[in-house]
Amino acid sequence: MDINIAVLAGDGIGPEVIDQAIKVVDAVAGKFDHHINYTHAITGAHAIDEVGDPYPAETHDICMKSDAVLFGAIGHPKFDNDPSAKVRPEQGLLRMRKQLGLYANIRPTLVFPSLLHKSPLRKELIEHADFVCIRELTGGIYFGDKGRNETRDKAWDVCEYTKPEVKRIVKLAYEYAQKRRKKLTVIDKANVLETSRLWREVAQELEKVYTDVETEYLFVDAAAMRIIQWPEGFDVVVTENMFGDIISDEASVISGSMGLMPSASIGEHTSVFEPIHGSYPQAAGKNIANPLGTVLSAAMMFEYAFGLKEEAKLIEDVVNTSLVEGIVTEDIAESGKAYSTSEVGDWLAAQIK
Ligand code: IPM
Ligand code: MG
């Protein structure tokens, strides 16, 4: 298969972890005889430094023309500590999601048996956890009107959803649940928010269509508690943008390290595959960041963007072996040896070959 991948490495540890994913993708391509063409494009803080725009039109063009986007991370402390900055790296990520129409963000919670003891949660609570968070990605408070009054002592962020926006993501979640254990948890705050009441109305309509799926409704505060108290009670979770952002970070605690968690963003145009972690500026350039979240995002790319399940499975298997054999970075290494980011990437690629 001929495959065109846009590579948006971004800021911080983005370039380092992306390099390892590319080694792995190349190794898989060699084995299965795929021909991969990479086009690198700028985004995030360094795109602001270079051209004043965190998601330049040229980058968007490259994404639109590609079969998939591999994305690293964006963000820089100089913007985090400056609330008055007019242009921010995160705006690049949000514009990319919006312009590519990526309304669904799929974040699986993976539990690796060899890492159970790394989780701050008790082994017996998490060993059977296996759920997927489906987060709405192009609506809600992230994209509503925001502003300040004239005296700048009042601010607002409006949360809005339309029925079609809710319907397409809840449908996608039901279809996803049909392929799994057939349980869908709809997370909202319908006891307080009007947008949540719209979500629940739409979900209740669809519940009558997807009768083979058991539907459960949970308020987000209760869901936050249940996710770490009894994670195996969840199969597929669907929720709006902001709740999904928070819940998916919380869920990453179950697997022991945020550095391990992949995601796929899908919708109208080219799909984007990125780890859920951020740019981790403290580790940038030190060759210590965990590349597995990005490598597993590349596995999701093979499966979701190209329908190549065997290739995806191979990557997941070598990642599992690396965890079992302790070929891992310092965030999850045992007291013995920690490997560098590039050593882990080299090992995974060699293992595949
Ligand atoms: C994520 C991140 C982003 C988000 C930030 C970097 C804008 O936290 O992908 O979860 O809030 O969506
Ligand atoms: Mg987040």
XYZ file of C-alpha atoms and ligand atoms in Angstrom:
366
model
C 0.000 0.000 0.000
C 1.227 3.536 -0.779
C 0.734 5.749 2.255
C 1.235 9.497 2.700
C 1.702 10.603 6.278
C 1.859 14.209 7.443
C 4.193 14.496 10.436
C 3.500 17.357 12.846
C 6.069 16.822 15.577
C 5.290 20.090 17.375
C 6.996 21.273 20.554
C 8.803 19.959 23.626
C 9.248 16.194 23.539
C 7.073 16.000 20.386
C 9.986 15.604 17.924
C 11.744 12.960 20.064
C 8.724 10.721 20.505
C 7.676 11.172 16.867
C 11.133 9.995 15.725
C 10.592 6.696 17.535
C 7.116 6.249 16.049
C 8.607 6.785 12.584
C 11.251 4.109 13.206
C 8.471 1.709 14.179
C 6.252 2.652 11.217
C 9.216 2.169 8.853
C 9.960 -1.246 10.325
C 6.312 -2.308 9.936
C 6.212 -0.916 6.384
C 9.347 -2.889 5.496
C 7.873 -6.083 6.813
C 4.470 -5.751 5.112
C 5.769 -4.069 1.950
C 4.055 -0.689 2.365
C 5.572 2.425 0.847
C 5.446 5.375 3.173
C 6.030 8.964 2.227
C 6.381 11.444 5.095
C 5.780 15.173 4.771
C 6.892 17.209 7.773
C 4.999 20.379 8.688
C 5.228 22.944 11.464
C 2.735 23.560 14.254
C 2.588 24.873 17.834
C 4.982 27.245 19.588
C 7.772 26.844 17.078
C 5.382 27.637 14.231
C 4.457 30.817 16.116
C 8.163 31.651 16.380
C 8.749 30.921 12.689
C 5.675 32.331 10.979
C 3.486 33.805 13.726
C 0.779 31.151 13.369
C 0.481 27.839 15.311
C -1.355 26.115 12.424
C -0.291 27.801 9.174
C -2.331 27.329 5.982
C 0.541 25.387 4.452
C 0.442 22.873 7.313
C -3.322 22.472 6.895
C -2.835 21.877 3.160
C -0.314 19.124 3.856
C -2.705 17.489 6.349
C -5.595 17.645 3.874
C -3.503 15.970 1.161
C -2.241 13.173 3.438
C -3.796 9.827 4.353
C -3.110 10.343 8.067
C -1.467 12.808 10.420
C 1.015 11.732 13.081
C 1.048 14.425 15.734
C 3.533 14.867 18.597
C 2.620 17.524 21.144
C 2.323 21.271 21.403
C 2.753 23.840 24.140
C 5.459 25.978 25.672
C 5.837 27.370 29.220
C 6.420 30.888 27.923
C 2.774 30.907 26.796
C 1.378 29.046 29.826
C 2.684 31.753 32.127
C 1.452 34.619 29.996
C -2.351 34.838 30.134
C -2.264 37.932 27.921
C -0.560 36.192 24.943
C -2.698 36.837 21.853
C -1.533 33.781 19.929
C -1.120 30.462 21.769
C 0.246 27.081 20.607
C -2.940 25.289 21.732
C -4.957 27.373 19.256
C -3.044 25.497 16.557
C -4.220 22.136 17.832
C -7.802 23.353 18.202
C -7.826 24.864 14.710
C -6.400 21.686 13.245
C -9.186 19.658 14.908
C -11.849 22.085 13.718
C -10.565 22.540 10.159
C -10.119 18.792 9.675
C -13.607 18.212 11.160
C -12.228 15.771 13.761
C -15.306 15.542 15.930
C -14.451 12.231 17.624
C -11.446 11.614 19.814
C -10.996 7.969 20.740
C -8.909 7.317 23.852
C -8.594 3.701 24.941
C -7.626 2.944 28.516
C -5.016 0.252 28.230
C -3.990 -1.911 31.131
C -0.660 -3.698 30.780
C -0.347 -6.671 33.153
C 3.382 -6.033 33.614
C 2.664 -2.476 34.782
C -0.222 -3.102 37.184
C 1.977 -2.357 40.185
C 2.909 1.055 38.695
C -0.605 2.385 39.064
C -1.369 4.272 42.266
C -4.614 2.260 42.281
C -4.847 -1.218 43.786
C -4.184 -4.088 41.368
C -7.538 -5.808 41.999
C -9.383 -2.599 41.125
C -7.774 -2.094 37.739
C -6.654 -5.450 36.363
C -9.904 -5.997 34.440
C -10.357 -2.397 33.301
C -10.856 -2.123 29.548
C -12.784 0.883 28.364
C -12.663 3.504 25.642
C -13.419 7.156 26.110
C -15.010 8.831 23.108
C -14.661 12.558 23.489
C -16.478 15.117 21.325
C -13.677 17.269 19.928
C -14.939 20.189 17.863
C -17.689 21.752 19.969
C -18.655 22.836 23.448
C -16.915 25.375 25.631
C -13.654 24.980 23.705
C -15.181 26.602 20.639
C -17.983 28.815 21.966
C -17.837 32.571 22.151
C -15.286 33.794 24.693
C -14.424 37.269 25.862
C -14.061 39.996 28.439
C -16.103 43.072 29.197
C -14.671 46.553 28.648
C -13.214 46.845 32.145
C -11.777 43.329 31.775
C -13.024 42.263 35.190
C -15.577 39.836 33.768
C -14.918 36.930 31.408
C -17.021 34.287 29.682
C -16.709 31.057 27.690
C -19.937 29.889 26.141
C -20.738 26.166 25.904
C -22.904 25.373 22.880
C -23.959 22.197 21.109
C -26.339 21.584 18.240
C -28.427 18.452 17.928
C -26.591 17.202 14.795
C -23.241 17.656 16.572
C -24.410 15.538 19.488
C -26.129 12.978 17.306
C -23.097 12.154 15.154
C -20.798 11.525 18.122
C -23.328 9.538 20.159
C -24.093 7.427 17.063
C -20.410 6.783 16.577
C -20.146 5.741 20.225
C -23.101 3.339 19.920
C -21.541 1.768 16.825
C -18.265 1.460 18.670
C -20.012 -0.195 21.628
C -21.740 -2.653 19.276
C -18.297 -3.951 18.314
C -17.255 -4.336 21.953
C -19.116 -5.439 25.083
C -22.264 -3.479 24.135
C -22.430 -1.042 26.990
C -22.447 2.736 26.561
C -22.082 5.247 29.380
C -23.235 8.757 28.518
C -21.507 11.256 30.795
C -23.056 14.685 31.266
C -24.221 17.183 33.856
C -27.888 17.134 32.905
C -28.948 18.125 36.416
C -27.395 21.567 35.844
C -26.493 22.263 32.191
C -28.863 22.835 29.285
C -26.298 21.472 26.785
C -26.168 18.289 28.858
C -29.962 18.031 28.716
C -29.718 18.211 24.929
C -27.084 15.445 25.016
C -29.315 13.281 27.142
C -32.368 13.911 24.932
C -30.402 12.864 21.850
C -28.924 9.822 23.591
C -32.398 8.740 24.752
C -33.634 8.903 21.148
C -30.713 6.827 19.911
C -31.057 4.382 22.799
C -34.306 3.255 21.172
C -32.464 2.535 17.922
C -29.448 0.721 19.364
C -31.457 -1.693 21.480
C -28.650 -4.255 21.562
C -26.508 -1.833 23.566
C -27.114 -1.225 27.260
C -27.168 2.524 27.963
C -26.179 4.063 31.270
C -26.293 7.767 32.163
C -23.906 9.260 34.694
C -23.291 12.789 35.895
C -19.697 13.772 35.325
C -18.866 14.189 39.021
C -20.111 10.706 39.828
C -18.376 9.345 36.726
C -15.060 10.835 37.873
C -15.401 8.865 41.064
C -16.563 5.630 39.464
C -13.752 5.601 36.892
C -11.157 5.016 39.559
C -13.395 3.142 41.995
C -14.721 0.539 39.588
C -13.179 1.002 36.118
C -14.200 -2.457 34.888
C -17.812 -1.277 34.970
C -17.167 0.793 31.836
C -17.013 -0.342 28.211
C -17.526 2.710 25.972
C -17.904 6.176 27.441
C -19.125 9.150 25.413
C -19.010 12.733 26.548
C -18.632 16.346 25.509
C -15.316 18.068 24.829
C -14.340 19.484 28.225
C -15.599 16.556 30.318
C -13.746 14.209 27.946
C -10.519 16.144 28.346
C -10.658 15.756 32.117
C -12.015 12.208 32.302
C -9.408 10.875 29.843
C -6.494 12.290 31.862
C -8.014 10.728 34.940
C -8.373 7.392 33.147
C -4.696 7.408 32.165
C -3.805 6.914 35.840
C -5.221 3.404 35.535
C -2.487 2.339 33.097
C 0.308 3.620 35.288
C 1.718 6.337 33.024
C 0.254 9.017 30.863
C 3.210 8.467 28.541
C 1.610 5.237 27.364
C -1.744 6.476 26.191
C -2.546 6.845 22.489
C -5.463 8.509 20.753
C -7.140 8.740 17.388
C -9.114 11.761 16.226
C -11.482 11.024 13.393
C -14.191 12.849 11.490
C -14.645 14.495 8.137
C -11.128 14.799 6.706
C -7.712 13.305 7.455
C -7.525 11.522 10.820
C -4.932 12.551 13.397
C -3.060 10.177 15.704
C -1.426 11.594 18.804
C -0.444 10.608 22.339
C -2.677 12.120 25.005
C 0.289 13.578 26.900
C 1.471 17.122 26.397
C 4.789 18.650 25.332
C 6.481 17.944 28.726
C 8.953 20.847 28.326
C 11.029 19.810 31.372
C 12.128 16.694 29.497
C 12.545 18.216 26.027
C 15.851 17.397 24.356
C 16.909 15.031 27.156
C 16.051 11.783 25.362
C 14.128 10.508 28.412
C 10.476 10.875 27.376
C 8.347 7.754 26.996
C 7.695 7.199 23.266
C 5.111 4.433 23.737
C 2.018 6.680 23.649
C 3.104 7.914 20.218
C 4.126 4.443 19.042
C 0.719 3.092 20.097
C -0.916 6.046 18.304
C 0.884 4.852 15.165
C -0.653 1.410 15.794
C -4.093 3.062 15.950
C -3.223 4.810 12.668
C -2.646 1.509 10.890
C -5.944 0.178 12.164
C -8.224 3.230 11.946
C -6.826 5.085 8.941
C -5.777 2.168 6.737
C -7.739 -0.801 8.104
C -4.437 -2.682 8.589
C -5.153 -4.645 11.755
C -2.250 -7.075 11.546
C 0.232 -4.210 11.391
C -1.435 -2.549 14.387
C -1.385 -5.792 16.348
C 2.318 -6.301 15.647
C 3.135 -2.874 17.104
C 0.983 -3.545 20.187
C 2.701 -6.890 20.677
C 6.243 -5.487 20.561
C 5.224 -2.692 22.930
C 3.943 -5.358 25.315
C 7.192 -7.286 25.013
C 9.210 -4.146 25.724
C 7.190 -3.632 28.907
C 7.609 -7.229 30.007
C 11.355 -7.173 29.307
C 11.832 -3.771 30.907
C 13.070 -1.968 27.779
C 11.396 1.223 28.986
C 12.069 4.850 29.835
C 12.617 6.150 33.356
C 8.961 7.003 34.072
C 8.133 3.283 34.260
C 11.544 1.656 34.689
C 12.173 -0.491 37.746
C 15.024 0.455 40.061
C 17.447 -1.121 37.596
C 18.087 0.300 34.171
C 16.094 2.957 32.374
C 16.492 3.176 28.607
C 16.537 6.397 26.628
C 13.729 7.437 24.280
C 15.794 6.548 21.206
C 16.983 3.235 22.661
C 13.371 2.185 23.201
C 12.531 3.200 19.609
C 15.538 1.318 18.200
C 14.676 -1.769 20.222
C 11.041 -1.778 19.051
C 12.049 -1.320 15.400
C 14.688 -4.080 15.604
C 12.186 -6.390 17.250
C 9.704 -5.834 14.401
C 12.322 -6.456 11.734
C -5.652 17.177 25.011
C -4.966 18.444 25.478
C -5.522 19.626 24.691
C -7.007 19.727 24.966
C -4.825 20.973 24.989
C -3.332 20.890 24.730
C -5.442 22.097 24.224
O -5.127 18.596 26.840
O -5.529 16.842 23.811
O -6.294 16.525 25.821
O -7.419 20.320 25.977
O -7.777 19.209 24.166
Mg -6.102 16.976 27.804
